PDB file of C-alpha atoms in Angstrom:
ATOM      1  CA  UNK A   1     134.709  -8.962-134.985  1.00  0.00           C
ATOM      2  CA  UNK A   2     136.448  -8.933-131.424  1.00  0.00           C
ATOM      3  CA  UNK A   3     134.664 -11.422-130.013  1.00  0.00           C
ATOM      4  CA  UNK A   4     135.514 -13.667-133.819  1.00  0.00           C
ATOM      5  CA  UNK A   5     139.320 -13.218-132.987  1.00  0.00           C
ATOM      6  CA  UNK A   6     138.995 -14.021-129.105  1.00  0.00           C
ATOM      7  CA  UNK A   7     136.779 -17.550-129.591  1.00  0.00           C
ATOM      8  CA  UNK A   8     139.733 -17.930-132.630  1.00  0.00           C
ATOM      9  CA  UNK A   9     142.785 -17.067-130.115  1.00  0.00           C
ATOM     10  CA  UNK A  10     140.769 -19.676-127.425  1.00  0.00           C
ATOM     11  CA  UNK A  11     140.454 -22.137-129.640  1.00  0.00           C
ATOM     12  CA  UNK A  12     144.184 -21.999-130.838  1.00  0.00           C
ATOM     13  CA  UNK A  13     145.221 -21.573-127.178  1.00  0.00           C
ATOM     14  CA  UNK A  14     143.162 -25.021-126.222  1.00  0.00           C
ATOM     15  CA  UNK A  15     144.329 -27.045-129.104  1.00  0.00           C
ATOM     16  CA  UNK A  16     147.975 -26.048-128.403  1.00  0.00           C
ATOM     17  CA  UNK A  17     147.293 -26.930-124.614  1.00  0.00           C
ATOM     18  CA  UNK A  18     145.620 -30.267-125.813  1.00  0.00           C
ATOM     19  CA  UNK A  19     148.212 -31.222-128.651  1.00  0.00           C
ATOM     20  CA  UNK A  20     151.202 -30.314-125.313  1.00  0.00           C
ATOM     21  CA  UNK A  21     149.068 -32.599-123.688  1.00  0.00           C
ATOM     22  CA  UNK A  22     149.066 -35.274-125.699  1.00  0.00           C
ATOM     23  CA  UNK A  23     152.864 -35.126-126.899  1.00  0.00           C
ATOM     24  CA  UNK A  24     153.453 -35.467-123.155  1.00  0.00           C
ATOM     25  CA  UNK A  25     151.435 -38.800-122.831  1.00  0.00           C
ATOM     26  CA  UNK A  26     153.077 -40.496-125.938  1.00  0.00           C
ATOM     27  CA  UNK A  27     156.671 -39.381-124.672  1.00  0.00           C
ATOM     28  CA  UNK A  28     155.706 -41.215-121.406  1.00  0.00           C
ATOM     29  CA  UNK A  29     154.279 -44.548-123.080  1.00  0.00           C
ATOM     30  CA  UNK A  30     156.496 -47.107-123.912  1.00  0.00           C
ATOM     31  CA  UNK A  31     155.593 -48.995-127.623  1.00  0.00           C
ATOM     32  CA  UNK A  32     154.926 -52.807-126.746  1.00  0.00           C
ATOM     33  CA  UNK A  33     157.736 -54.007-129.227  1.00  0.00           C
ATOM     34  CA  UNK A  34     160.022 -51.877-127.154  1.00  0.00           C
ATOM     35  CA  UNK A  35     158.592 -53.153-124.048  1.00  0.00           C
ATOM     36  CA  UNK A  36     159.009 -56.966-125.217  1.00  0.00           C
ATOM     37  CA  UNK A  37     163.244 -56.094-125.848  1.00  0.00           C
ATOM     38  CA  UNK A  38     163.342 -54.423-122.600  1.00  0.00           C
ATOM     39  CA  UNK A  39     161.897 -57.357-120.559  1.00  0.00           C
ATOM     40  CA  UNK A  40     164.263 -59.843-123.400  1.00  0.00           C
ATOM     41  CA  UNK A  41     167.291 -57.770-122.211  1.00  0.00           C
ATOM     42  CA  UNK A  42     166.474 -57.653-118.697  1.00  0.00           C
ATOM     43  CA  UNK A  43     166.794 -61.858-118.622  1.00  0.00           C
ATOM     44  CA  UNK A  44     169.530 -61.569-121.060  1.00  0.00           C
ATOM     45  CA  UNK A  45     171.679 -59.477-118.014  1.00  0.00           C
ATOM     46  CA  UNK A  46     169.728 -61.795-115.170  1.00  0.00           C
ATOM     47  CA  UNK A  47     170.952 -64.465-116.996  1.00  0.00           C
ATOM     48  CA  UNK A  48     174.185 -63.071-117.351  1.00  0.00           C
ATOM     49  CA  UNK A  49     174.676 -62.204-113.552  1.00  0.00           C
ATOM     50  CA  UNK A  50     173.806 -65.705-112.552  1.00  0.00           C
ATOM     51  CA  UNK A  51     176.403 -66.571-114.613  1.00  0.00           C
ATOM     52  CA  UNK A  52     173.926 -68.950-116.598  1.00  0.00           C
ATOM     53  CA  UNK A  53     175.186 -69.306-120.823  1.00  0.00           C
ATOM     54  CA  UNK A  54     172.692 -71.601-121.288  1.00  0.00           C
ATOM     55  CA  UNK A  55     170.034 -69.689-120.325  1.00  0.00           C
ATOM     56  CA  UNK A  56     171.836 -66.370-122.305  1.00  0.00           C
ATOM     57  CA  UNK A  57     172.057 -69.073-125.467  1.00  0.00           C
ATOM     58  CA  UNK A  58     167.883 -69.950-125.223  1.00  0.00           C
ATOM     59  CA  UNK A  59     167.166 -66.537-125.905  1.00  0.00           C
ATOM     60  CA  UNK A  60     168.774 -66.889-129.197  1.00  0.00           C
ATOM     61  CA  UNK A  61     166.761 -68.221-132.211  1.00  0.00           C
ATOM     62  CA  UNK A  62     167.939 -72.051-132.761  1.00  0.00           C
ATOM     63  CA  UNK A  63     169.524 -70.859-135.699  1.00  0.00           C
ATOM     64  CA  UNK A  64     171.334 -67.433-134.470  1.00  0.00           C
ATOM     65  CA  UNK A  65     174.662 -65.955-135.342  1.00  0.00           C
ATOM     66  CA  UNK A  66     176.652 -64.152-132.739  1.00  0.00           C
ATOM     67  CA  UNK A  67     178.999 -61.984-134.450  1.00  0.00           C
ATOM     68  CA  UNK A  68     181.892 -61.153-131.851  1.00  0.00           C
ATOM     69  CA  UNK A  69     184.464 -58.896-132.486  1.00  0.00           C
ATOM     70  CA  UNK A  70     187.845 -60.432-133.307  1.00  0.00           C
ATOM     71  CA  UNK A  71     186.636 -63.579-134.234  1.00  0.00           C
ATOM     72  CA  UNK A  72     184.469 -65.223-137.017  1.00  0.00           C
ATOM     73  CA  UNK A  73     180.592 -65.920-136.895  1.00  0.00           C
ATOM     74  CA  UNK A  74     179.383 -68.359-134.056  1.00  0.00           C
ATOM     75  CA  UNK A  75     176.381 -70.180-135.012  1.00  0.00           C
ATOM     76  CA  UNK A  76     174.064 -71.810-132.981  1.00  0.00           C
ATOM     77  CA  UNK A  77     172.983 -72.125-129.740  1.00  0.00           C
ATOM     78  CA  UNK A  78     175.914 -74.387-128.625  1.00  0.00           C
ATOM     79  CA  UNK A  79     178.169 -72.320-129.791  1.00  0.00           C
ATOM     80  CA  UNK A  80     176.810 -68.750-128.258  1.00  0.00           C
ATOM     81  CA  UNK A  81     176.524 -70.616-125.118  1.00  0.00           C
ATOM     82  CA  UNK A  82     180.007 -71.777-125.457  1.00  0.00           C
ATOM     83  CA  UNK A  83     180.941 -67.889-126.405  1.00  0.00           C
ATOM     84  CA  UNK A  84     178.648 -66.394-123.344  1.00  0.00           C
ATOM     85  CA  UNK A  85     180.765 -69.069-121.162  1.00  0.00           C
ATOM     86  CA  UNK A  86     184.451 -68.320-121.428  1.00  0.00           C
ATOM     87  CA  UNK A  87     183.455 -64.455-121.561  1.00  0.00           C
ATOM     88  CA  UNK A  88     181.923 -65.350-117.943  1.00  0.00           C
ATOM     89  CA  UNK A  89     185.341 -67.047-117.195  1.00  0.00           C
ATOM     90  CA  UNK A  90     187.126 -64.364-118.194  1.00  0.00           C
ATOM     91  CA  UNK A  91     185.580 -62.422-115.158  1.00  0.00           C
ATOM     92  CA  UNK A  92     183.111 -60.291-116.303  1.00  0.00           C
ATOM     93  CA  UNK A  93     179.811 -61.040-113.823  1.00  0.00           C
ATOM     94  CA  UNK A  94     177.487 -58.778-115.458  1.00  0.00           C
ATOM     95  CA  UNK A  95     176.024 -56.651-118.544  1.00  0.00           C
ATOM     96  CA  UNK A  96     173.847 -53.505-118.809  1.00  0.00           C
ATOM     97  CA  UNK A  97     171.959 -52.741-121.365  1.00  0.00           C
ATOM     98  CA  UNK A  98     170.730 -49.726-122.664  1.00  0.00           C
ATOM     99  CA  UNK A  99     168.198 -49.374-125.769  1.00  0.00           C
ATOM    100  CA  UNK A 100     168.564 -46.720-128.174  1.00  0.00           C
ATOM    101  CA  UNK A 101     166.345 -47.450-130.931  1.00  0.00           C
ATOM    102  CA  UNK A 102     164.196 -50.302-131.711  1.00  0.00           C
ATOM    103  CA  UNK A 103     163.030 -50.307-135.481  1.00  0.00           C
ATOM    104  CA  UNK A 104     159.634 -53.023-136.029  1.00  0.00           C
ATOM    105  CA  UNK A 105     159.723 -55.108-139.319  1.00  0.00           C
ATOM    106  CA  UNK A 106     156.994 -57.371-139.105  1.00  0.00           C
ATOM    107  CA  UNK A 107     158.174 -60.207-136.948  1.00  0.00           C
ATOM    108  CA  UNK A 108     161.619 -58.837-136.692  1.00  0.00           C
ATOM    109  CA  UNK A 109     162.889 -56.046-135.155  1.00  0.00           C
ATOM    110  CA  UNK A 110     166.199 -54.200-135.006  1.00  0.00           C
ATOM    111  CA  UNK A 111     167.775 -52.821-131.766  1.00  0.00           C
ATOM    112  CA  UNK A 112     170.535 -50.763-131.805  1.00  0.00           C
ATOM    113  CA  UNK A 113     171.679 -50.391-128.015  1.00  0.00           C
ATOM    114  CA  UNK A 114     175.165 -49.177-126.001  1.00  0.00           C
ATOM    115  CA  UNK A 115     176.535 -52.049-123.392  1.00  0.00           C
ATOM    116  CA  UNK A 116     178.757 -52.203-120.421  1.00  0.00           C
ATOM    117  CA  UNK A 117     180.278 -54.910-119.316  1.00  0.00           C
ATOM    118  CA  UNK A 118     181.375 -55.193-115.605  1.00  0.00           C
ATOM    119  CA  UNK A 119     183.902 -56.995-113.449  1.00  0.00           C
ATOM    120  CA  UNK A 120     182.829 -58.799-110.630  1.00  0.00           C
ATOM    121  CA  UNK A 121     184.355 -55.664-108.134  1.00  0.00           C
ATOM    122  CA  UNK A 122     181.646 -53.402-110.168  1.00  0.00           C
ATOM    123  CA  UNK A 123     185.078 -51.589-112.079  1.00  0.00           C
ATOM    124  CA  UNK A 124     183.765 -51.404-115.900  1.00  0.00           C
ATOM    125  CA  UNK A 125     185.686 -54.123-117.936  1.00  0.00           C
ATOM    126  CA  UNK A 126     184.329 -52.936-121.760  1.00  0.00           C
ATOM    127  CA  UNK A 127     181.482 -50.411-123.138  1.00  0.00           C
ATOM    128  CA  UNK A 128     180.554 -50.320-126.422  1.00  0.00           C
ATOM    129  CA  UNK A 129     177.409 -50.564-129.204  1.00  0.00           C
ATOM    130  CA  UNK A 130     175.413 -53.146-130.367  1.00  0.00           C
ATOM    131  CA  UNK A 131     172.928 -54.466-133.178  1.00  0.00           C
ATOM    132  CA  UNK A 132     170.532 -57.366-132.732  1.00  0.00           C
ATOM    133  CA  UNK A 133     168.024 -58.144-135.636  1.00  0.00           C
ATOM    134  CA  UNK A 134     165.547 -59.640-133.257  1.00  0.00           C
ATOM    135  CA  UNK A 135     162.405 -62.617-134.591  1.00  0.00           C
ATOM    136  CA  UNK A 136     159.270 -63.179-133.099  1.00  0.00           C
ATOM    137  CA  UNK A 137     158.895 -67.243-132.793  1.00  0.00           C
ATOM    138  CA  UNK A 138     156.013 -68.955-130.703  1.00  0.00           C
ATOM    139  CA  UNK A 139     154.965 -65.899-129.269  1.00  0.00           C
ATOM    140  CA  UNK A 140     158.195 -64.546-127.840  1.00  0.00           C
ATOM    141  CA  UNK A 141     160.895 -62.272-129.036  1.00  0.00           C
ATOM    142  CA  UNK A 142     164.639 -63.960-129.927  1.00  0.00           C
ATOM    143  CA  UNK A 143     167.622 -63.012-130.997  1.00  0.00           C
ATOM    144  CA  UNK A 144     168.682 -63.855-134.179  1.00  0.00           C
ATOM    145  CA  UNK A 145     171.825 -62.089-135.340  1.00  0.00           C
ATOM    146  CA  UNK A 146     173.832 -59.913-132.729  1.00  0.00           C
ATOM    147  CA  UNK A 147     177.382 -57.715-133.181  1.00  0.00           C
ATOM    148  CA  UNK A 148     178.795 -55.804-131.227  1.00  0.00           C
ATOM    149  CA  UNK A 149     181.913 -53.718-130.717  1.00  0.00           C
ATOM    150  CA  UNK A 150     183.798 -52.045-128.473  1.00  0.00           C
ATOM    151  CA  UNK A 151     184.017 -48.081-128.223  1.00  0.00           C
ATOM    152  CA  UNK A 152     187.766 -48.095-126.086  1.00  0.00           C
ATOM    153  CA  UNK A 153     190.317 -46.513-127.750  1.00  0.00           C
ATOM    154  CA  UNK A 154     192.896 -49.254-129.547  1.00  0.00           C
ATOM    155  CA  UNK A 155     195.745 -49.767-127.185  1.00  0.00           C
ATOM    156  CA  UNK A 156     198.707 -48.555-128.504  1.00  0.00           C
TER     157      UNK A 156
END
């Protein structure tokens, strides 16, 4: 009976280890959809810092909406390019991005991410959240529909 309950406490010792184990490894791994917006973001801010709108507006879908803040919906490349431009000339020289979720439907996806926008002395300019319903078109990953706000305080 002793030696029953010490090969049962072994075996419940080694699955525990093994299941540790294994929730380590997934935490670690990176899902490939999440991978794909990471790399989209990344030349979304290259883009950004090279001060490029056209390249920011070709990783929209041909049909996108940009849904700004103050301001009714932009559609179209031309006119998120047009957006992406005067935001540059307003002095802001780069964007971070920082995924928080990324939620798979098929061939779209929904990212819900935080952003900070920075002037061209590195002193933060905005910060706020974002949602981008994402499609999957000729093999790559576009934006299709992206709002965002900002999370200062109103000035009073």
């Amino acid at each position: 009976m002793q030696r029953l309950v010490f090969f049962g406490a072994l075996i419940v010792s080694l699955l525990g280890a093994f299941t540790a184990a294994a929730a380590r490894a997934a935490a670690r791994e990176v899902p490939p959809l999440r991978q794909a917006i990471e790399e989209a973001n990344k030349a979304f801010m290259a883009a950004f810092a090279a001060r490029d709108a056209a390249a920011v507006a070709g990783l929209y879908t041909v049909d996108a909406q940009l849904l700004p803040p103050n301001s009714g919906i932009l559609e179209g490349r031309a006119a998120i390019e047009a957006f992406w431009q005067a935001v540059m000339d307003m002095g802001i020289a780069s964007a971070q991005l920082d995924i928080q979720e990324v939620d798979a439907l098929g061939n779209t996806a929904v990212e819900v991410s935080l952003y900070t926008l920075y002037l061209a002395n590195g002193q933060v300019a905005d910060h706020g959240k974002y949602i981008v319903e994402w499609k999957h078109q000729q093999g790559q990953w576009f934006l299709h529909r992206d709002i965002f706000n900002t999370s200062q305080p109103l000035a009073s």
